Short mmCIF file of C-alpha atoms and ligand atoms in Angstrom, two decimals:
data_model
loop_
_atom_site.label_atom_id
_atom_site.label_comp_id
_atom_site.label_asym_id
_atom_site.label_seq_id
_atom_site.Cartn_x
_atom_site.Cartn_y
_atom_site.Cartn_z
CA MET P 258 16.52 10.81 -34.68
CA SER P 259 17.85 10.91 -30.52
CA VAL P 260 19.32 7.83 -29.22
CA ARG P 261 16.78 7.77 -26.48
CA SER P 262 13.84 8.11 -28.65
CA TRP P 263 15.50 5.78 -30.89
CA ILE P 264 15.31 2.93 -27.88
CA VAL P 265 11.79 3.80 -27.41
CA ALA P 266 10.45 3.67 -30.84
CA ALA P 267 12.92 -0.21 -30.71
CA ALA P 268 10.27 -0.73 -27.41
CA VAL P 269 7.91 0.17 -28.99
CA ALA P 270 8.53 -1.78 -32.01
CA ALA P 271 9.63 -4.89 -30.28
CA ALA P 272 6.61 -5.82 -28.22
CA GLY P 273 4.47 -4.62 -31.27
CA GLY P 274 3.69 -1.17 -30.61
CA ALA P 275 1.85 -1.84 -27.47
CA LEU P 276 4.12 0.17 -25.03
CA ALA P 277 3.69 3.81 -24.84
CA ALA P 278 6.36 6.47 -24.05
CA PRO P 279 7.35 6.51 -20.84
CA TYR P 280 4.91 8.45 -18.98
CA ALA P 281 2.85 8.49 -21.46
CA GLU P 282 1.28 5.33 -20.32
CA PRO P 283 -2.90 4.96 -20.79
CA LEU P 284 -3.45 5.29 -16.67
CA ARG P 285 0.06 6.76 -15.53
CA PRO P 286 -1.12 10.25 -13.80
CA ARG P 287 0.79 13.42 -15.25
CA PHE P 288 1.16 15.68 -12.40
CA HIS P 289 1.50 13.05 -9.45
CA PHE P 290 4.43 11.06 -8.42
CA THR P 291 4.82 7.59 -10.00
CA PRO P 292 8.07 5.41 -10.08
CA ALA P 293 9.33 4.94 -14.33
CA ARG P 294 9.07 0.91 -13.08
CA ASN P 295 8.17 -1.48 -10.99
CA PHE P 296 6.36 -1.21 -7.34
CA MET P 297 5.42 2.12 -5.11
CA ASN P 298 3.92 2.11 -1.90
CA ASP P 299 4.80 4.48 1.20
CA PRO P 300 6.10 7.81 1.16
CA ASN P 301 9.43 7.59 3.17
CA GLY P 302 12.28 10.04 4.41
CA LEU P 303 9.72 13.36 3.40
CA VAL P 304 12.64 15.96 4.02
CA TYR P 305 13.12 19.58 3.33
CA ASP P 306 17.08 20.60 2.67
CA GLY P 307 19.01 22.88 1.16
CA GLY P 308 16.14 23.93 -1.32
CA GLU P 309 15.79 20.78 -2.44
CA TYR P 310 12.59 19.09 -1.46
CA HIS P 311 13.32 14.52 -1.09
CA LEU P 312 11.08 12.16 -1.46
CA PHE P 313 12.29 8.13 -0.83
CA TYR P 314 9.67 5.75 -1.20
CA GLN P 315 8.74 1.90 -0.69
CA HIS P 316 9.84 0.41 -3.74
CA ASN P 317 10.69 -3.19 -4.87
CA PRO P 318 13.30 -2.44 -7.83
CA PHE P 319 12.52 -6.28 -9.17
CA GLY P 320 9.12 -6.14 -10.15
CA PRO P 321 5.43 -5.10 -9.96
CA GLU P 322 5.10 -6.74 -7.06
CA TRP P 323 5.75 -6.29 -3.13
CA GLY P 324 9.04 -6.86 -1.98
CA HIS P 325 12.88 -6.99 -1.65
CA MET P 326 11.36 -3.22 -0.53
CA SER P 327 14.20 -0.86 -0.39
CA TRP P 328 13.98 3.08 -0.89
CA GLY P 329 13.34 4.63 -4.32
CA HIS P 330 14.16 8.54 -4.25
CA ALA P 331 13.24 11.54 -6.15
CA VAL P 332 14.39 15.22 -5.56
CA SER P 333 12.34 18.28 -6.24
CA PRO P 334 12.10 22.29 -5.97
CA ASP P 335 8.79 23.05 -5.15
CA MET P 336 7.23 19.30 -4.73
CA VAL P 337 5.47 19.81 -7.82
CA HIS P 338 8.22 18.70 -10.45
CA TRP P 339 10.25 15.44 -9.85
CA LYS P 340 13.32 14.33 -10.60
CA HIS P 341 14.18 11.14 -10.37
CA LEU P 342 17.75 9.95 -8.43
CA PRO P 343 19.14 6.27 -7.90
CA ILE P 344 17.60 3.73 -5.21
CA ALA P 345 18.84 5.52 -1.56
CA LEU P 346 18.66 2.44 0.17
CA ARG P 347 18.74 -1.16 -0.75
CA GLU P 348 17.64 -4.97 0.90
CA GLU P 349 20.57 -6.86 2.20
CA ALA P 350 21.65 -9.58 3.92
CA GLY P 351 18.15 -10.88 4.49
CA VAL P 352 16.89 -7.33 5.79
CA MET P 353 13.99 -5.73 3.86
CA ILE P 354 14.08 -1.33 4.66
CA PHE P 355 11.16 -0.66 5.48
CA SER P 356 9.16 2.41 6.13
CA GLY P 357 10.69 5.66 8.39
CA SER P 358 12.17 8.69 8.10
CA VAL P 359 15.19 11.61 7.18
CA VAL P 360 15.81 15.11 9.30
CA ALA P 361 18.41 17.25 8.39
CA ASP P 362 21.07 17.17 11.44
CA PRO P 363 23.36 20.16 10.44
CA ASP P 364 24.87 20.43 13.72
CA ASP P 365 26.05 16.37 13.41
CA THR P 366 24.71 15.66 17.31
CA SER P 367 25.08 11.91 15.83
CA HIS P 368 28.81 12.09 14.86
CA LEU P 369 27.46 10.78 11.59
CA CYS P 370 28.49 13.14 9.37
CA GLY P 371 31.51 15.04 10.93
CA PRO P 372 32.73 18.81 11.27
CA PRO P 373 30.05 20.84 9.23
CA ALA P 374 32.81 21.93 7.25
CA GLY P 375 33.96 20.03 3.47
CA ARG P 376 30.49 18.39 3.38
CA THR P 377 27.59 20.47 1.91
CA SER P 378 24.99 18.29 4.05
CA CYS P 379 24.06 15.56 7.12
CA LEU P 380 20.99 14.33 6.26
CA VAL P 381 20.06 10.74 8.28
CA ALA P 382 17.39 8.35 8.18
CA ILE P 383 16.10 6.26 10.35
CA TYR P 384 13.94 3.39 8.95
CA THR P 385 12.41 0.24 9.93
CA GLY P 386 15.27 -2.78 8.72
CA HIS P 387 12.80 -6.49 8.24
CA GLY P 388 14.25 -9.84 8.22
CA LEU P 389 16.11 -12.35 10.10
CA GLY P 390 12.61 -12.78 12.22
CA LYS P 391 11.93 -9.42 13.63
CA GLN P 392 12.23 -5.76 13.17
CA THR P 393 14.73 -3.14 14.63
CA GLN P 394 15.11 0.91 13.78
CA ASN P 395 18.28 1.40 12.05
CA LEU P 396 19.85 4.36 10.86
CA ALA P 397 21.65 5.45 7.75
CA PHE P 398 23.54 8.36 6.61
CA SER P 399 24.50 10.94 3.56
CA THR P 400 26.76 14.04 3.77
CA ASP P 401 26.34 14.98 -0.45
CA ARG P 402 22.75 15.98 0.02
CA GLY P 403 20.94 12.57 0.30
CA ARG P 404 22.87 11.72 -3.34
CA THR P 405 24.46 8.57 -1.49
CA TRP P 406 24.43 6.30 1.68
CA THR P 407 26.42 4.62 4.51
CA LYS P 408 24.18 1.84 6.41
CA TYR P 409 25.93 3.12 9.70
CA ALA P 410 27.99 0.33 11.47
CA GLY P 411 26.45 -0.09 14.50
CA ASN P 412 22.70 -0.67 13.59
CA PRO P 413 20.13 -1.80 14.94
CA VAL P 414 19.75 0.96 17.45
CA LEU P 415 16.97 -0.50 18.54
CA ASP P 416 15.51 -4.15 18.60
CA LEU P 417 13.05 -5.44 21.06
CA GLY P 418 13.05 -8.18 19.39
CA MET P 419 9.73 -7.95 18.42
CA LYS P 420 8.00 -9.07 14.94
CA GLU P 421 5.90 -6.09 14.32
CA PHE P 422 7.90 -2.62 15.37
CA ARG P 423 8.44 -0.25 13.07
CA ASP P 424 7.61 2.48 10.57
CA PRO P 425 10.35 5.29 12.88
CA LYS P 426 9.01 8.67 12.54
CA VAL P 427 11.95 11.28 13.73
CA PHE P 428 11.82 15.38 14.76
CA TRP P 429 13.76 17.32 17.05
CA HIS P 430 11.43 18.00 19.77
CA GLU P 431 13.02 22.00 20.70
CA PRO P 432 11.46 22.41 24.71
CA THR P 433 13.40 19.25 25.49
CA ARG P 434 16.12 19.39 23.44
CA ARG P 435 16.21 15.78 21.91
CA TRP P 436 14.87 13.65 19.01
CA ILE P 437 12.22 11.76 19.05
CA MET P 438 11.11 8.75 17.29
CA LEU P 439 8.03 7.35 17.18
CA THR P 440 7.25 3.81 16.11
CA VAL P 441 4.25 1.44 15.98
CA LEU P 442 4.18 -1.66 18.19
CA ALA P 443 1.32 -2.64 15.31
CA ASP P 444 -0.61 -6.67 16.14
CA GLN P 445 -0.74 -4.38 19.60
CA HIS P 446 -2.69 -0.78 18.47
CA LYS P 447 0.10 0.88 20.54
CA LEU P 448 2.20 3.79 19.14
CA ARG P 449 5.64 3.34 21.14
CA ILE P 450 7.39 6.69 21.92
CA PHE P 451 11.10 7.32 22.55
CA GLY P 452 13.94 10.28 23.07
CA SER P 453 17.65 10.49 22.16
CA PRO P 454 20.67 12.82 22.25
CA ASP P 455 21.87 11.65 19.31
CA LEU P 456 19.76 9.61 17.09
CA LYS P 457 21.79 6.22 18.50
CA ARG P 458 20.94 5.75 22.07
CA TRP P 459 16.94 5.33 22.93
CA GLU P 460 15.12 5.64 25.65
CA ALA P 461 11.36 4.51 25.82
CA LEU P 462 9.51 7.62 27.35
CA SER P 463 5.71 6.57 26.97
CA ASP P 464 2.94 4.23 25.63
CA PHE P 465 -0.80 5.47 23.67
CA GLY P 466 -3.25 2.98 22.81
CA PRO P 467 -5.07 1.13 21.99
CA ALA P 468 -8.00 4.20 20.87
CA GLY P 469 -9.59 4.34 18.31
CA ALA P 470 -10.05 2.43 14.90
CA THR P 471 -7.96 -0.67 15.92
CA GLY P 472 -9.33 -3.50 12.94
CA GLY P 473 -6.29 -3.45 11.88
CA ALA P 474 -2.17 -3.01 12.23
CA TRP P 475 -0.97 0.13 13.52
CA GLU P 476 1.06 1.73 10.55
CA CYS P 477 3.39 4.56 9.86
CA PRO P 478 2.75 7.09 12.85
CA ASP P 479 2.87 11.03 12.18
CA LEU P 480 2.77 13.45 15.62
CA PHE P 481 3.87 17.81 14.78
CA PRO P 482 2.29 20.57 16.78
CA LEU P 483 -0.79 22.32 14.66
CA ALA P 484 -2.14 25.96 15.89
CA VAL P 485 -6.18 25.73 15.74
CA ASP P 486 -7.84 28.26 13.04
CA GLY P 487 -3.99 29.31 12.52
CA VAL P 488 -4.36 31.71 15.87
CA ASP P 489 -0.95 31.58 17.29
CA GLY P 490 -1.07 29.89 21.03
CA ASP P 491 -3.85 27.97 19.91
CA THR P 492 -2.04 24.45 19.17
CA ARG P 493 -3.36 21.01 19.67
CA TRP P 494 -1.02 18.07 17.83
CA LEU P 495 -1.85 15.70 15.55
CA LEU P 496 -1.03 11.94 16.19
CA ASP P 497 -1.55 10.32 12.85
CA ILE P 498 -1.74 6.52 12.59
CA ASP P 499 -2.48 3.94 9.31
CA ILE P 500 -4.09 0.99 10.41
CA ASN P 501 -4.37 -2.19 7.97
CA PRO P 502 -7.27 -3.59 7.50
CA GLY P 503 -9.67 -1.96 9.51
CA GLY P 504 -10.47 1.63 7.54
CA GLN P 505 -13.96 4.03 6.64
CA ALA P 506 -13.97 2.75 3.39
CA GLY P 507 -12.61 -1.05 3.65
CA GLY P 508 -8.72 -2.10 3.61
CA SER P 509 -6.01 0.50 4.36
CA GLY P 510 -6.56 3.80 5.63
CA GLY P 511 -5.30 6.82 8.32
CA GLN P 512 -7.08 7.97 11.67
CA TYR P 513 -6.26 10.93 13.58
CA PHE P 514 -6.39 11.83 16.95
CA VAL P 515 -6.32 14.80 18.35
CA GLY P 516 -4.31 16.29 21.39
CA ARG P 517 -1.64 17.74 23.64
CA PHE P 518 2.41 16.38 23.99
CA ASP P 519 4.67 17.62 26.13
CA GLY P 520 7.68 15.95 24.93
CA ARG P 521 7.14 12.64 26.53
CA THR P 522 3.72 11.35 26.13
CA PHE P 523 0.45 12.39 24.03
CA VAL P 524 -2.62 12.78 25.54
CA ASN P 525 -5.77 12.48 23.41
CA ASP P 526 -7.84 15.69 23.52
CA ASN P 527 -10.87 13.36 22.59
CA PRO P 528 -12.61 9.46 24.89
CA PRO P 529 -10.69 6.55 23.94
CA ASP P 530 -13.27 5.25 21.71
CA THR P 531 -13.76 8.81 19.37
CA THR P 532 -12.26 7.76 15.32
CA LEU P 533 -11.76 10.48 13.26
CA TRP P 534 -10.67 9.48 9.46
CA VAL P 535 -8.07 11.40 7.92
CA ASP P 536 -9.89 10.19 3.90
CA TYR P 537 -12.64 8.87 3.15
CA GLY P 538 -12.33 7.28 -0.67
CA LYS P 539 -10.32 3.85 -0.38
CA ASP P 540 -6.99 4.82 -1.55
CA PHE P 541 -5.35 7.75 0.78
CA TYR P 542 -2.28 5.01 3.09
CA ALA P 543 0.61 5.64 4.89
CA THR P 544 0.43 9.80 4.82
CA LEU P 545 3.99 10.99 5.74
CA SER P 546 4.75 14.86 6.40
CA PHE P 547 8.00 17.02 5.47
CA SER P 548 10.97 17.24 8.36
CA GLY P 549 13.38 20.91 7.76
CA ILE P 550 10.73 22.78 6.31
CA PRO P 551 11.78 26.39 7.26
CA THR P 552 9.20 27.78 9.95
CA SER P 553 8.91 31.13 7.47
CA ASP P 554 7.52 29.26 5.47
CA GLY P 555 5.38 28.00 8.50
CA ARG P 556 3.31 24.40 6.59
CA ARG P 557 2.77 21.98 7.30
CA ILE P 558 2.46 19.68 4.28
CA TRP P 559 2.15 15.50 3.94
CA MET P 560 1.50 13.20 1.14
CA GLY P 561 0.09 9.54 0.92
CA TRP P 562 0.61 6.53 -1.28
CA MET P 563 -2.57 6.40 -3.60
CA SER P 564 -3.46 2.49 -3.41
CA ASN P 565 -5.20 -0.13 -0.80
CA TRP P 566 -3.37 -2.99 0.36
CA LEU P 567 -6.84 -4.84 -0.40
CA TYR P 568 -4.96 -5.03 -4.22
CA ALA P 569 -2.31 -2.82 -4.35
CA ASN P 570 -0.76 -5.96 -5.58
CA VAL P 571 -3.13 -6.03 -9.22
CA GLU P 572 -3.89 -2.98 -9.82
CA PRO P 573 -3.67 -2.95 -13.80
CA THR P 574 -1.42 -0.30 -14.51
CA THR P 575 2.11 -1.43 -16.11
CA PRO P 576 4.80 -0.48 -15.65
CA TRP P 577 4.19 0.71 -12.81
CA ARG P 578 2.06 0.36 -9.91
CA GLY P 579 1.98 2.92 -7.37
CA VAL P 580 1.12 6.77 -6.91
CA GLN P 581 1.48 8.90 -4.47
CA SER P 582 -0.91 11.74 -3.26
CA VAL P 583 -0.47 15.53 -4.54
CA PRO P 584 1.25 17.40 -1.46
CA ARG P 585 -1.74 19.01 1.20
CA VAL P 586 -0.77 21.10 3.71
CA LEU P 587 -2.76 20.71 7.05
CA SER P 588 -3.95 22.62 9.55
CA LEU P 589 -7.08 22.48 12.53
CA ALA P 590 -9.82 24.11 12.88
CA ARG P 591 -12.83 24.41 15.27
CA ARG P 592 -15.89 23.04 13.94
CA PRO P 593 -19.56 22.07 15.77
CA GLU P 594 -18.24 18.60 16.50
CA GLY P 595 -14.90 19.41 17.52
CA ILE P 596 -11.03 20.11 16.31
CA ARG P 597 -10.61 18.78 13.21
CA LEU P 598 -8.24 18.35 10.42
CA ASN P 599 -8.52 20.37 6.93
CA GLN P 600 -6.22 18.67 4.00
CA MET P 601 -5.99 21.01 1.00
CA PRO P 602 -3.20 20.28 -2.27
CA ILE P 603 -0.07 23.13 -2.32
CA ALA P 604 -0.33 26.37 -4.12
CA GLU P 605 2.97 25.57 -5.96
CA LEU P 606 -0.21 22.93 -8.13
CA ARG P 607 -1.05 26.51 -9.72
CA ALA P 608 1.92 26.49 -12.01
CA LEU P 609 0.32 23.71 -13.98
CA ARG P 610 -2.61 25.46 -15.32
CA ALA P 611 -2.18 25.06 -18.93
CA THR P 612 -3.79 29.02 -18.54
CA PRO P 613 -4.27 31.36 -16.06
CA GLU P 614 -8.35 31.59 -16.79
CA PRO P 615 -10.22 28.37 -16.23
CA THR P 616 -12.47 26.96 -19.00
CA VAL P 617 -16.22 27.18 -17.98
CA VAL P 618 -17.87 24.46 -18.47
CA PRO P 619 -21.52 24.45 -19.52
CA ALA P 620 -23.43 21.02 -19.37
CA THR P 621 -20.81 18.51 -21.09
CA ALA P 622 -17.37 18.80 -21.81
CA ALA P 623 -14.33 17.04 -23.51
CA LEU P 624 -12.41 16.33 -19.98
CA PRO P 625 -7.94 16.60 -20.63
CA PRO P 626 -6.22 13.82 -19.21
CA SER P 627 -5.28 15.95 -15.60
CA ALA P 628 -7.26 19.18 -14.63
CA GLU P 629 -8.49 20.92 -11.25
CA ILE P 630 -12.33 21.45 -11.59
CA GLU P 631 -14.17 23.59 -8.83
CA MET P 632 -17.67 24.34 -7.79
CA GLU P 633 -20.24 25.12 -5.56
CA VAL P 634 -22.91 23.12 -5.03
CA ARG P 635 -26.07 24.60 -4.16
CA ARG P 636 -28.67 23.90 -1.69
CA SER P 637 -31.88 22.72 -4.07
CA GLU P 638 -34.88 20.72 -3.90
CA GLY P 639 -33.34 17.06 -3.30
CA GLY P 640 -31.13 15.35 -6.26
CA GLU P 641 -27.30 14.72 -6.57
CA ALA P 642 -25.72 16.86 -7.78
CA GLY P 643 -22.17 16.37 -8.85
CA LEU P 644 -19.99 15.58 -11.79
CA ARG P 645 -19.98 12.47 -14.00
CA LEU P 646 -16.82 11.51 -16.16
CA THR P 647 -17.29 8.46 -19.11
CA SER P 648 -15.48 7.17 -21.47
CA ALA P 649 -15.92 5.81 -25.12
CA ALA P 650 -16.11 2.05 -23.26
CA GLY P 651 -19.09 3.06 -21.20
CA GLU P 652 -17.83 3.64 -18.23
CA GLU P 653 -18.36 6.08 -15.86
CA VAL P 654 -16.67 7.92 -12.39
CA VAL P 655 -19.86 10.04 -10.85
CA PHE P 656 -19.04 11.97 -7.36
CA GLY P 657 -21.00 15.55 -5.60
CA LEU P 658 -22.85 15.61 -3.24
CA ALA P 659 -25.37 13.31 -2.46
CA ALA P 660 -29.78 13.92 -2.50
CA ASP P 661 -30.73 12.65 0.82
CA LYS P 662 -28.01 14.20 3.20
CA PRO P 663 -24.80 16.27 3.29
CA GLU P 664 -22.66 13.77 2.70
CA VAL P 665 -19.62 13.49 -0.36
CA PHE P 666 -18.90 10.83 -2.56
CA VAL P 667 -17.07 8.94 -5.37
CA ASP P 668 -19.10 6.11 -7.08
CA ARG P 669 -16.47 4.31 -9.19
CA ARG P 670 -18.84 0.99 -9.70
CA ARG P 671 -19.06 1.35 -13.39
CA SER P 672 -15.31 2.51 -13.39
CA ARG P 673 -14.03 -0.30 -15.24
CA ALA P 674 -15.23 -2.63 -18.46
CA THR P 675 -12.82 -5.84 -17.07
CA PRO P 676 -13.31 -6.76 -13.64
CA PHE P 677 -9.82 -7.04 -11.87
CA HIS P 678 -10.42 -7.18 -8.22
CA GLU P 679 -13.77 -7.51 -6.31
CA ALA P 680 -12.99 -5.42 -3.27
CA TYR P 681 -12.28 -2.17 -6.10
CA PRO P 682 -16.66 -1.60 -7.34
CA GLY P 683 -17.60 0.86 -4.76
CA ARG P 684 -19.20 4.00 -3.33
CA HIS P 685 -17.46 5.54 -1.02
CA ALA P 686 -18.68 8.67 0.78
CA GLY P 687 -17.44 11.48 4.10
CA PRO P 688 -20.21 13.89 5.95
CA VAL P 689 -20.29 17.03 4.86
CA ARG P 690 -22.16 20.64 6.52
CA TRP P 691 -23.82 23.17 4.55
CA ARG P 692 -22.06 26.40 4.51
CA GLY P 693 -24.27 28.35 4.20
CA ASP P 694 -26.66 27.61 1.75
CA ARG P 695 -23.42 25.80 -0.33
CA ILE P 696 -20.95 23.47 -0.66
CA THR P 697 -17.68 24.22 -2.46
CA LEU P 698 -15.62 20.94 -4.41
CA ARG P 699 -12.00 21.16 -5.70
CA ILE P 700 -11.34 18.46 -7.98
CA LEU P 701 -8.18 16.99 -9.27
CA PHE P 702 -8.00 14.26 -11.79
CA ASP P 703 -4.39 13.02 -13.11
CA ARG P 704 -6.08 10.18 -15.47
CA SER P 705 -6.28 7.17 -12.88
CA THR P 706 -6.29 9.08 -9.73
CA LEU P 707 -9.47 11.33 -8.32
CA GLU P 708 -8.53 13.89 -5.18
CA VAL P 709 -12.09 16.03 -4.51
CA PHE P 710 -11.70 18.58 -1.58
CA ALA P 711 -14.97 19.54 0.22
CA ASN P 712 -15.52 22.74 1.92
CA ASP P 713 -11.76 23.87 1.84
CA GLY P 714 -10.49 20.00 2.47
CA GLU P 715 -13.06 20.09 5.86
CA THR P 716 -14.17 16.37 4.34
CA VAL P 717 -11.28 14.40 2.00
CA ILE P 718 -12.34 11.42 -0.85
CA SER P 719 -9.22 10.33 -3.30
CA GLU P 720 -9.71 7.28 -5.33
CA ARG P 721 -8.24 5.34 -8.15
CA VAL P 722 -9.96 4.39 -11.45
CA TYR P 723 -8.46 2.49 -14.27
CA PRO P 724 -10.44 2.98 -16.90
CA THR P 725 -9.85 0.85 -20.23
CA ARG P 726 -10.66 3.62 -22.08
CA PRO P 727 -9.30 7.04 -21.45
CA LEU P 728 -12.42 9.31 -18.91
CA ASP P 729 -12.82 12.36 -21.84
CA ARG P 730 -15.68 13.72 -21.12
CA LEU P 731 -17.49 15.27 -18.32
CA GLU P 732 -21.08 16.34 -17.50
CA LEU P 733 -23.09 18.20 -14.99
CA ARG P 734 -25.43 15.63 -12.98
CA PRO P 735 -28.79 16.98 -14.29
CA GLY P 736 -30.69 20.03 -12.29
CA ALA P 737 -29.44 19.71 -8.85
CA GLY P 738 -28.42 23.24 -8.24
CA VAL P 739 -25.21 23.49 -9.78
CA GLY P 740 -24.40 26.72 -10.11
CA PRO P 741 -23.45 29.57 -10.94
CA ALA P 742 -20.84 27.48 -12.87
CA VAL P 743 -18.25 24.55 -13.21
CA ARG P 744 -14.55 26.04 -13.52
CA LEU P 745 -12.13 23.69 -15.49
CA TRP P 746 -8.53 23.97 -15.49
CA GLU P 747 -5.99 21.88 -17.98
CA LEU P 748 -3.10 20.72 -15.90
CA ARG P 749 0.01 20.40 -18.07
CA PRO P 750 2.34 17.23 -17.13
CA ILE P 751 5.59 17.90 -14.39
CA TRP P 752 7.45 14.99 -17.23
CA PRO P 753 9.42 16.38 -19.30
C1 FRU W 112 2.87 0.47 5.27
C2 FRU W 112 3.29 -0.30 5.60
C3 FRU W 112 4.95 -0.19 6.30
C4 FRU W 112 5.72 -1.01 6.10
C5 FRU W 112 6.09 -0.36 4.80
C6 FRU W 112 6.41 -1.86 4.11
O1 FRU W 112 1.96 0.23 3.65
O2 FRU W 112 3.55 -2.09 5.65
O3 FRU W 112 3.97 -0.56 7.91
O4 FRU W 112 7.12 -0.72 7.01
O5 FRU W 112 4.12 -0.63 4.46
O6 FRU W 112 6.73 -1.95 2.42
#
């Protein structure tokens, strides 16, 4: 017996056999990122550097609830397989490390890293320090590919003496040759944009908002250009702003604006009262896009935290709480109602398919712990069309196309036999349109996560499910024009 399996076996014995092996716990996703133990919320500092993708995340190293916020850290060669690294930034002297971003600064514009010779990389983290009665923006840097971090001695770099000033997202704006920082004045529902030559000296450039949904604090802004329908030169900027509470499905949720950005000001293309939702489920929040992805790749990719502040601290999972979504590729498309966001899982996930060809599901089938499912719903005489996932405890999750209107939904009202929070049960739906006589659905299921992408990501619903027994049966909802086939691939675990 290896030392590792001995430790696991001893721990299981000590707990009366109740402990599952690491990453084999009943509700533990197999191909989504989760911390080994304890609490996680927002993804932070997503950056590609020197052949590696970095994922930092809001983390409590000491417990299963929010607190002592620090940056956990993992790296990946492909955004699919992650390796845990030691905590990157820790709470210190009463100041917690709140959300933020990381940029590569290979030319050392910040003068933090020193000459390129003698170092392998220069990464700079820009994060919110929360404590001592205010929120400020701060720097830390790493010259060893993110393995160790030093907080900048001149912190904070931005201090407005404000309590609700956070979540810096920084990117390089080539046309004006300077760094841009997005922040929120959370309780004023405002985005404040700053510019800097060196990441240290920041000048306020403009404010945006209030606009769109303002029923809660604005958090975690992001801003980037996307080509409309993939046409070079026809570019809009997408401004993402999360909101808590006041999200579309209740509690926390993401909204976006489509417009222009000249390096100073964001101008919304839509009337200020137009609200566009990122996701129609209840569990997709605090999205952040990767910086540093080479232009030869060309993709804009983000991840979001799959939970909701209404019940994040009491989710019935142990010994960890919190899941990151799969990375999603973003695009803008012209639809009858205007220019809108599409999101699809990254193609790299196909590497997890257990078989090259899918299983064709007739009417019922066994459901593996993690799976990718594709189906088409045909326009029909009526009746709900979709799938029902069930457990041996009589629990069910139903999703698909609504009977009476073009709407995709996920119904998790009967998904857990033992209730854990009153705001959890519900049916969540988003509008979808017929493309000719059909609507396509692509579904990712992973023990306690469900992500439904309708019509190549025009509408997305992301939800957590917490059955007391595994959801291990799959059933087609009767009749109702599901055809010609439901195709299913088992997806393999990413953890060794
Ligand atoms: C969003 C958020 C951020 C903040 C962080 C604290 O979920 O509230 O605004 O930086 O979480 O953990």
